[in-house]
Tab-separated table of C-alpha atoms and ligand atoms in Angstrom:
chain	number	residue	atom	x	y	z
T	8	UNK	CA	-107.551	-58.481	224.055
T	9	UNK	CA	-105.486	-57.660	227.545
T	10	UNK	CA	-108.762	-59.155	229.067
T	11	UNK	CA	-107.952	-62.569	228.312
T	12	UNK	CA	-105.312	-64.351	229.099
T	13	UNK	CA	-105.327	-66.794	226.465
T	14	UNK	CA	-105.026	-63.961	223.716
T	15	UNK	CA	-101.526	-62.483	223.919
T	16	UNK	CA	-99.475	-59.707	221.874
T	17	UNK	CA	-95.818	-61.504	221.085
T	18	UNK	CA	-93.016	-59.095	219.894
T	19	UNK	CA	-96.374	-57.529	218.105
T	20	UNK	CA	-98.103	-59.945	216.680
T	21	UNK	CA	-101.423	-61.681	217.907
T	22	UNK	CA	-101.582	-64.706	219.607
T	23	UNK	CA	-103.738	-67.729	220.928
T	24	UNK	CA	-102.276	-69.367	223.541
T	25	UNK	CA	-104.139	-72.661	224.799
T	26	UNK	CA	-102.829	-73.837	227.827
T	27	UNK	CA	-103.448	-77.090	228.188
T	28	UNK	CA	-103.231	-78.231	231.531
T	29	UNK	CA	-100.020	-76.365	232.452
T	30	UNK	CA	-97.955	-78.272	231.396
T	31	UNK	CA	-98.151	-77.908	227.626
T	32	UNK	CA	-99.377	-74.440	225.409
T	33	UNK	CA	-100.261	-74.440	222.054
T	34	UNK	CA	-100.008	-70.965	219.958
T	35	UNK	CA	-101.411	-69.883	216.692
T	36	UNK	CA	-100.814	-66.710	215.099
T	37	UNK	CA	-103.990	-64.544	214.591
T	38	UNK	CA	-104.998	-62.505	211.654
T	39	UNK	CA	-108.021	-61.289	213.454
T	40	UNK	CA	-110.203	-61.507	216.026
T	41	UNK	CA	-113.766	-61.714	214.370
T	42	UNK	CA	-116.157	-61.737	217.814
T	43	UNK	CA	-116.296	-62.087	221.131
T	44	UNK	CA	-119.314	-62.550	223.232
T	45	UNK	CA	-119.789	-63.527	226.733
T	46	UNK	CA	-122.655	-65.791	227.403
T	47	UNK	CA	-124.181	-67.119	230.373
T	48	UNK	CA	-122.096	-70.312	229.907
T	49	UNK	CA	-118.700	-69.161	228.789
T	50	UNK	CA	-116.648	-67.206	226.454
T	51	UNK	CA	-117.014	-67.763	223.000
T	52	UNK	CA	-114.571	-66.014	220.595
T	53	UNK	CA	-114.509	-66.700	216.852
T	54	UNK	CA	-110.685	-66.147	215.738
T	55	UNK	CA	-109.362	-66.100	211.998
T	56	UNK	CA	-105.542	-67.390	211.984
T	57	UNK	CA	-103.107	-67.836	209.881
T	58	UNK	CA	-102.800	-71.716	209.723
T	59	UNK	CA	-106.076	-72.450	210.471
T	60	UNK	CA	-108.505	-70.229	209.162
T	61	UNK	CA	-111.355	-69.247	211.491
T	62	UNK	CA	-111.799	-71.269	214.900
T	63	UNK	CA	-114.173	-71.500	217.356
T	64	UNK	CA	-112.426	-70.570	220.632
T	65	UNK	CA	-114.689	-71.606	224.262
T	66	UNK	CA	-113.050	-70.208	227.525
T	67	UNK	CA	-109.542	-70.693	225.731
T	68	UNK	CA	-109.782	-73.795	224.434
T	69	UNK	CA	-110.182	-74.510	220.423
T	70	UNK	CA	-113.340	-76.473	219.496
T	71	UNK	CA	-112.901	-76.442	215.769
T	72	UNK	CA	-111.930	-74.900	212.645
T	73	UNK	CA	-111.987	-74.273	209.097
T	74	UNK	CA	-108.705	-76.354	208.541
T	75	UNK	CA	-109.144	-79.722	210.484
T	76	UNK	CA	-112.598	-79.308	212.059
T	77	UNK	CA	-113.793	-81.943	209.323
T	78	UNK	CA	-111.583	-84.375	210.796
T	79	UNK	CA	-113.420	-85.080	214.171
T	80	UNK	CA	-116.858	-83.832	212.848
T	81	UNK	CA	-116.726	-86.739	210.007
T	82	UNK	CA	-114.947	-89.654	212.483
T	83	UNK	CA	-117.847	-88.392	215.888
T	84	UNK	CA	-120.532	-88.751	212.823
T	85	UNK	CA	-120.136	-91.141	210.114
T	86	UNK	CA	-118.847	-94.306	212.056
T	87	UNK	CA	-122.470	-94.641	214.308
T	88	UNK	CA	-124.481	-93.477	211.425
T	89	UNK	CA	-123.320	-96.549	209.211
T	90	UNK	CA	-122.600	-98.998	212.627
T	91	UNK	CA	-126.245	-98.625	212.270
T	92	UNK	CA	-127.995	-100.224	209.719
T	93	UNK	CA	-130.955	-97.820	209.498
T	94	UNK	CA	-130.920	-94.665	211.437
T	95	UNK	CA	-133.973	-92.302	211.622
T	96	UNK	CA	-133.713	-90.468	214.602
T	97	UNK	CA	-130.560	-89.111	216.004
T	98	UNK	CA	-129.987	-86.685	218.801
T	99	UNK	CA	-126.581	-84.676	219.438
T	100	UNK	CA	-125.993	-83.339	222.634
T	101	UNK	CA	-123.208	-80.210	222.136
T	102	UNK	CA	-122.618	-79.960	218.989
T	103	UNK	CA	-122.926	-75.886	218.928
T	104	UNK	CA	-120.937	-75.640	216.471
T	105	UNK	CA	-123.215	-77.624	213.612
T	106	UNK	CA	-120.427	-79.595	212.111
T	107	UNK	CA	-121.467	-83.051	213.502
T	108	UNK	CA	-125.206	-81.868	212.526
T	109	UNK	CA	-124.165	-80.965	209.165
T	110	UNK	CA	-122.248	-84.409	208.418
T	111	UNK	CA	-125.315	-86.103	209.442
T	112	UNK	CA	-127.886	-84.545	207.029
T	113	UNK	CA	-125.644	-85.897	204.106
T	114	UNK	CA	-127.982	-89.272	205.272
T	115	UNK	CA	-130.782	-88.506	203.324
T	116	UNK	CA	-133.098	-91.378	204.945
T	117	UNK	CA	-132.321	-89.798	208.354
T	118	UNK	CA	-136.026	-88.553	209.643
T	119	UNK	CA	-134.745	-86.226	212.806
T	120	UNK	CA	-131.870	-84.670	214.096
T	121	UNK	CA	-132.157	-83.410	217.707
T	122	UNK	CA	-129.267	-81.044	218.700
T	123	UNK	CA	-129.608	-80.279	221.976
T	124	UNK	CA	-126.922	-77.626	222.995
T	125	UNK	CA	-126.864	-75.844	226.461
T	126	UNK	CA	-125.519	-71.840	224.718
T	127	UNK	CA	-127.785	-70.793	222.189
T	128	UNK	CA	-125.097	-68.120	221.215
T	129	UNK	CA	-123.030	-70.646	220.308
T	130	UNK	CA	-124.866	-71.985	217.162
T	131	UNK	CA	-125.516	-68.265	216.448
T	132	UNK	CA	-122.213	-67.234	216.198
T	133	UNK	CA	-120.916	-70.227	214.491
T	134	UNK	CA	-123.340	-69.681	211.646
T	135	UNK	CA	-122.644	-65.994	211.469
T	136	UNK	CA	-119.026	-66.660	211.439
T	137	UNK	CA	-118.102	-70.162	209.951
T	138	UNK	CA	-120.656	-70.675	207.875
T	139	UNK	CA	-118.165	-73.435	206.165
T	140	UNK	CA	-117.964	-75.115	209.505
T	141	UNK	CA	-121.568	-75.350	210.611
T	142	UNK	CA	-122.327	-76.236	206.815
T	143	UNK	CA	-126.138	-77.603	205.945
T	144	UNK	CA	-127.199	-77.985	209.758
T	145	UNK	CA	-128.931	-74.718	209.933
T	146	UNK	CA	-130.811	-75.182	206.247
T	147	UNK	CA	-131.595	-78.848	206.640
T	148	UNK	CA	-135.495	-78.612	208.024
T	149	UNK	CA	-134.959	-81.974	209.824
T	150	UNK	CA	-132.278	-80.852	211.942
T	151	UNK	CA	-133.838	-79.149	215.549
T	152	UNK	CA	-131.933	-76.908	217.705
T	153	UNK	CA	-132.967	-77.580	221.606
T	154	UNK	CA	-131.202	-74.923	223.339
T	155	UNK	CA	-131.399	-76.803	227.104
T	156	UNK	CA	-128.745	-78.871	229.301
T	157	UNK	CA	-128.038	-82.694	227.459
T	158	UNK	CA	-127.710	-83.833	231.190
T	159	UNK	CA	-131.511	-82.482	231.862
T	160	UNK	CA	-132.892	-83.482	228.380
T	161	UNK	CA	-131.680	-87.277	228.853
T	162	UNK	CA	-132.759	-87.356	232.495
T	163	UNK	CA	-136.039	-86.110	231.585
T	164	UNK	CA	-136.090	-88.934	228.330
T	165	UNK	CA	-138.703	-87.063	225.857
T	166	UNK	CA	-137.894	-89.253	223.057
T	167	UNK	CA	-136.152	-92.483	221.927
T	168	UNK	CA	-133.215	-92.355	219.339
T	169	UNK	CA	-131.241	-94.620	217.405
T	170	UNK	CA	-128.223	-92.760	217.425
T	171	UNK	CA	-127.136	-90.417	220.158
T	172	UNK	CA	-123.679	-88.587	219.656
T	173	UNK	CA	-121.912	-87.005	222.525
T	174	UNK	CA	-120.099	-83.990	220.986
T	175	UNK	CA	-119.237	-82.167	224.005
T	176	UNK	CA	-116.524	-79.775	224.665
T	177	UNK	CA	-114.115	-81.142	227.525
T	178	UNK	CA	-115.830	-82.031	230.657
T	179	UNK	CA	-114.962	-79.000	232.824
T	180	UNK	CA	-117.738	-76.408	233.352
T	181	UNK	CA	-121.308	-77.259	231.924
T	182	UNK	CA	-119.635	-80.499	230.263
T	183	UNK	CA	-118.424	-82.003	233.127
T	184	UNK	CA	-121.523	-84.401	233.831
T	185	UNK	CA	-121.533	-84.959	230.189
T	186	UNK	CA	-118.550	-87.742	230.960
T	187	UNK	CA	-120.224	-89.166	234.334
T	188	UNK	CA	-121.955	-92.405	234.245
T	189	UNK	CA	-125.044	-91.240	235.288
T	190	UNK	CA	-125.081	-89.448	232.225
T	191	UNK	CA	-124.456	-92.630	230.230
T	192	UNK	CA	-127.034	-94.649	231.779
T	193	UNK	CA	-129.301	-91.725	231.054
T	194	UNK	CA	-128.551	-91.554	227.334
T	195	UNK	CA	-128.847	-95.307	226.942
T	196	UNK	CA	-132.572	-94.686	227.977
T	197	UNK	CA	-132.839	-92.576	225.700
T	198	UNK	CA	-132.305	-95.014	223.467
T	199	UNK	CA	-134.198	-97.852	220.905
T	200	UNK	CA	-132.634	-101.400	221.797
T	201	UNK	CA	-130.250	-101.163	219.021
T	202	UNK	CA	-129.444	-97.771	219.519
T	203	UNK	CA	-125.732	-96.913	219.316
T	204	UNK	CA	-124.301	-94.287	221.719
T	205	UNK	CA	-120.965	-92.171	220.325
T	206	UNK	CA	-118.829	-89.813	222.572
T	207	UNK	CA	-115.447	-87.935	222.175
T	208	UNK	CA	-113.291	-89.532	224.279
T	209	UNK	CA	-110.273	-87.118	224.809
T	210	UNK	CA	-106.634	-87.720	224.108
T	211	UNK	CA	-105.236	-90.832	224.896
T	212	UNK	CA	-101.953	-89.663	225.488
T	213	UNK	CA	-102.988	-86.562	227.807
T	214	UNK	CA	-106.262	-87.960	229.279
T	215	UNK	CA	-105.809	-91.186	229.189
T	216	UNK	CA	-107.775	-91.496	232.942
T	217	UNK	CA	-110.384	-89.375	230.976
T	218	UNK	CA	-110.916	-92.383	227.975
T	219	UNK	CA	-110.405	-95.077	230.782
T	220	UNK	CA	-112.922	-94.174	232.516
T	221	UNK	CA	-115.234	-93.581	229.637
T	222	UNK	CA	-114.378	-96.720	228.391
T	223	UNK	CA	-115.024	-98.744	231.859
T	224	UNK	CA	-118.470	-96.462	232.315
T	225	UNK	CA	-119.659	-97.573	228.988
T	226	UNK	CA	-118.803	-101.416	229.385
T	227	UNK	CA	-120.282	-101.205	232.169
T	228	UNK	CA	-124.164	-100.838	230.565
T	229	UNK	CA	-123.483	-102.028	226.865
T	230	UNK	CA	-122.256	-105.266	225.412
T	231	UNK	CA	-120.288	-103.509	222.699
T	232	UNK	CA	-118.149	-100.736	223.100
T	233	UNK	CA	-114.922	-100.006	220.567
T	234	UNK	CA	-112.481	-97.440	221.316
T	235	UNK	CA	-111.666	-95.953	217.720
T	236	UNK	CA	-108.833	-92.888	216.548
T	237	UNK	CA	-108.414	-89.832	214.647
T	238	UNK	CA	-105.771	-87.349	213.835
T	239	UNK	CA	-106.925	-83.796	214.594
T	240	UNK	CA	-103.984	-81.200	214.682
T	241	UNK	CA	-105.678	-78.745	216.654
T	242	UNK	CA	-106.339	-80.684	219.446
T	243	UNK	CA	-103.108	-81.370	222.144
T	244	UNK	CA	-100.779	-83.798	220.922
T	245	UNK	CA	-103.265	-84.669	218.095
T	246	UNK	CA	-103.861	-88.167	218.651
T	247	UNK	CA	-107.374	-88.336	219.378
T	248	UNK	CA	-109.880	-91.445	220.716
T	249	UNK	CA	-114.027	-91.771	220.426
T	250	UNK	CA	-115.653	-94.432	221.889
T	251	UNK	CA	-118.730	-96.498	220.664
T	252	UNK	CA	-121.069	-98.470	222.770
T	253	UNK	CA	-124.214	-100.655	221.545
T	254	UNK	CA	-126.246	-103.829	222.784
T	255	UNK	CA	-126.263	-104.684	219.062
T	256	UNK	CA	-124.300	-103.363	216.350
T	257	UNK	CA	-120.503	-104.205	216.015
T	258	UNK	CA	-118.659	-101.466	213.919
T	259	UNK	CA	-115.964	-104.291	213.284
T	260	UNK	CA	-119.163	-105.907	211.221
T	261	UNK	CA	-120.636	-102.305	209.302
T	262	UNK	CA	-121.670	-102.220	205.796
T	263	UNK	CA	-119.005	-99.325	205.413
T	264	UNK	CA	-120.578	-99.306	201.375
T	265	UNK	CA	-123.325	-97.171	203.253
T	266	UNK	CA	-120.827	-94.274	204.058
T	267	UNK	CA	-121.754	-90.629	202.386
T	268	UNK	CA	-119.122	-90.341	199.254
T	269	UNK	CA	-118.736	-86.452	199.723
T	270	UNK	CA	-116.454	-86.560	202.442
T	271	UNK	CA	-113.243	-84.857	203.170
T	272	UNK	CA	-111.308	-87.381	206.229
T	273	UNK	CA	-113.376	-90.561	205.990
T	274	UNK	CA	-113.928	-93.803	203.534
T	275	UNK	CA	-113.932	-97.411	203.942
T	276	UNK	CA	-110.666	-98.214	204.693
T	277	UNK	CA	-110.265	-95.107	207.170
T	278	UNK	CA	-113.454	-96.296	208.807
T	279	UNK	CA	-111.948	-99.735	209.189
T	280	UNK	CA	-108.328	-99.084	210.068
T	281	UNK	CA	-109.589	-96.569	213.293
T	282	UNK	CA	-110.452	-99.611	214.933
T	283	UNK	CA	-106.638	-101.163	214.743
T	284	UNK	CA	-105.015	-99.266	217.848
T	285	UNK	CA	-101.791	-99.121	219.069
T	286	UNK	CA	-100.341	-100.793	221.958
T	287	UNK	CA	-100.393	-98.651	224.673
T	288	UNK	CA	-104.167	-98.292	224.032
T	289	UNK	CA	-104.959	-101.692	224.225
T	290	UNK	CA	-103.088	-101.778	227.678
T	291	UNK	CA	-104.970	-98.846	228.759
T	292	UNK	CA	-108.241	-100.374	227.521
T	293	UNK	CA	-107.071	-103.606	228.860
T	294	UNK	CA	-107.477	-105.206	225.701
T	295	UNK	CA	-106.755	-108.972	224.667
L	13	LIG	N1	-115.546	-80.711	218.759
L	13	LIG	C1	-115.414	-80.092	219.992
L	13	LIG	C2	-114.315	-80.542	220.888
L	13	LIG	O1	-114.144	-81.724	221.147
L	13	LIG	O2	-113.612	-79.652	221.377
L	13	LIG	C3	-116.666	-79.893	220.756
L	13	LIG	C4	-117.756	-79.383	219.904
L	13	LIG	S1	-119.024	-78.415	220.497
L	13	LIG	C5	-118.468	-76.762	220.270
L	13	LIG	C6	-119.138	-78.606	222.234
L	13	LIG	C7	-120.399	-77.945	222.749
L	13	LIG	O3	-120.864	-78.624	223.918
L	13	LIG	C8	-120.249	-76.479	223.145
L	13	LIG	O4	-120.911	-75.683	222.205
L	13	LIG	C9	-120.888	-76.398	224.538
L	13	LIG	O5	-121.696	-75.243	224.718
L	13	LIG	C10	-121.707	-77.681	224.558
L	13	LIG	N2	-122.040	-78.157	225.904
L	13	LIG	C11	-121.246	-78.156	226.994
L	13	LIG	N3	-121.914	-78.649	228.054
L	13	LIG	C12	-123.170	-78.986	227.606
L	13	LIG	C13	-124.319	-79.533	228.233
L	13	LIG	N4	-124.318	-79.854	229.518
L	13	LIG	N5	-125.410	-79.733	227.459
L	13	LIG	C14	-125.433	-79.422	226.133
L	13	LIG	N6	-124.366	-78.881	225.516
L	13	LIG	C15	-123.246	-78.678	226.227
């Protein structure tokens, strides 16, 4: 535990200690640490705590959980698969931890689900160790695991999609390129004419040059692109944007009756209202 500095004993008691950028540290008490494995790409520990259940922890920084990981896996999924009118191919890039994956396959006309994710051990130890988090993905025979870098796998354009969903941790390390436009132009190839591209933006209130760029990146090859929001506790200050882009399909215009029934965060009128955003975003955005 000494070996990290990110896991800390406090007046005896186990803690997590994401430091986000300095400035700001977030702490969660921990029941246990279940596994931690180094891979060629980073650190991955799986931690149980006392709030919020098991998490999946990547060089000190939370990815997701058992408590709110449904949050950002149901807003990064559902909103392109019913912008869309009919998906049948869809390719994540990230994703390791199979929630996005697992939302997905609730589309039973879906034909293919590409998840192309750069750490094999990853996916391995999220479906060892939250199972409830990586949910159908690794049953669901349509769903692939590509173990290879998104930024190759675009650049080298195998396939076509009609849905490609950026679920990448934040862009430092292997991510970084994940949030360059090169990236973006690469994905678009990637996809049918009506294809709709998805990303995590970041925080809006910590990163807003992060979602600005984005945002400006994106406009810059697609003639629609909607910034949309989502609470997610475990993620600094909570507040948390994805961004949309497609040539065809206006979310403002979905037929939101498609959306699975068996979810936990999202429904019609959530779908709707994470399009309506606050002031300071539509400065940032330079909206209206
Ligand atoms: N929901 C999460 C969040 O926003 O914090 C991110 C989910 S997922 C765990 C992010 C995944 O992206 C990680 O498993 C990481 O290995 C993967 N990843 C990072 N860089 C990548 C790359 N260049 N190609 C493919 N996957 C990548």
């Amino acid at each position: 535990m000494d070996n990290f500095d990110y896991l800390k004993n406090i007046d005896g008691e186990m803690w997590f200690v994401e430091n986000d950028r300095d400035n700001l540290k977030v702490a969660y008490r921990i029941r246990d640490i279940i596994s931690s494995v180094k891979s060629p790409f980073q650190q991955i520990d799986i931690i149980d705590t006392y709030d919020f259940g098991r998490c999946l922890v990547l060089d000190g920084v939370m990815q997701t959980n058992e408590m709110d990981g449904y949050i950002y896996n149901e807003m990064i999924s559902h909103v392109p698969l019913v912008t869309h009118p009919s998906p049948k191919d869809v390719l994540i890039i990230g994703g390791g931890d199979c929630g996005a994956a697992s939302e997905i396959t609730k589309y039973r006309d879906l034909q293919k689900i590409d998840v192309v994710e750069i750490d094999e051990l990853v996916v391995k130890e999220c479906i060892k160790h939250i199972p409830s988090v990586a949910g159908n993905a690794p049953h669901d025979k349509r769903v692939n695991f590509i173990f290879d870098d998104g930024i190759e796998f675009v650049r080298n354009r195998r396939e076509m999609y009609d849905v490609i969903i950026i679920d990448s941790s934040d862009p430092v390390g292997p991510a970084e390129d994940l949030f360059s436009e090169k990236f973006y132009i690469d994905a678009k190839n990637c996809l049918r004419p009506d294809g709709i591209l998805v990303c995590q933006s970041e925080s809006p209130i910590f990163y807003k040059d992060i979602l600005q760029r984005t945002y400006g990146f994106l406009c810059n090859h697609f003639s629609i692109v909607r910034t949309y929001k989502a609470v997610v506790p475990s993620y600094p200050g909570g507040f948390w944007s994805f961004t949309i882009a497609s040539q065809k399909y206006d979310p403002l215009n979905a037929d939101t009756e498609r959306l699975a029934k068996n979810t936990k965060y999202i429904n019609e009128e959530i779908f709707k209202s994470s399009f309506n955003l606050p002031n300071f975003m539509k400065e940032m955005l330079e909206l209206e």
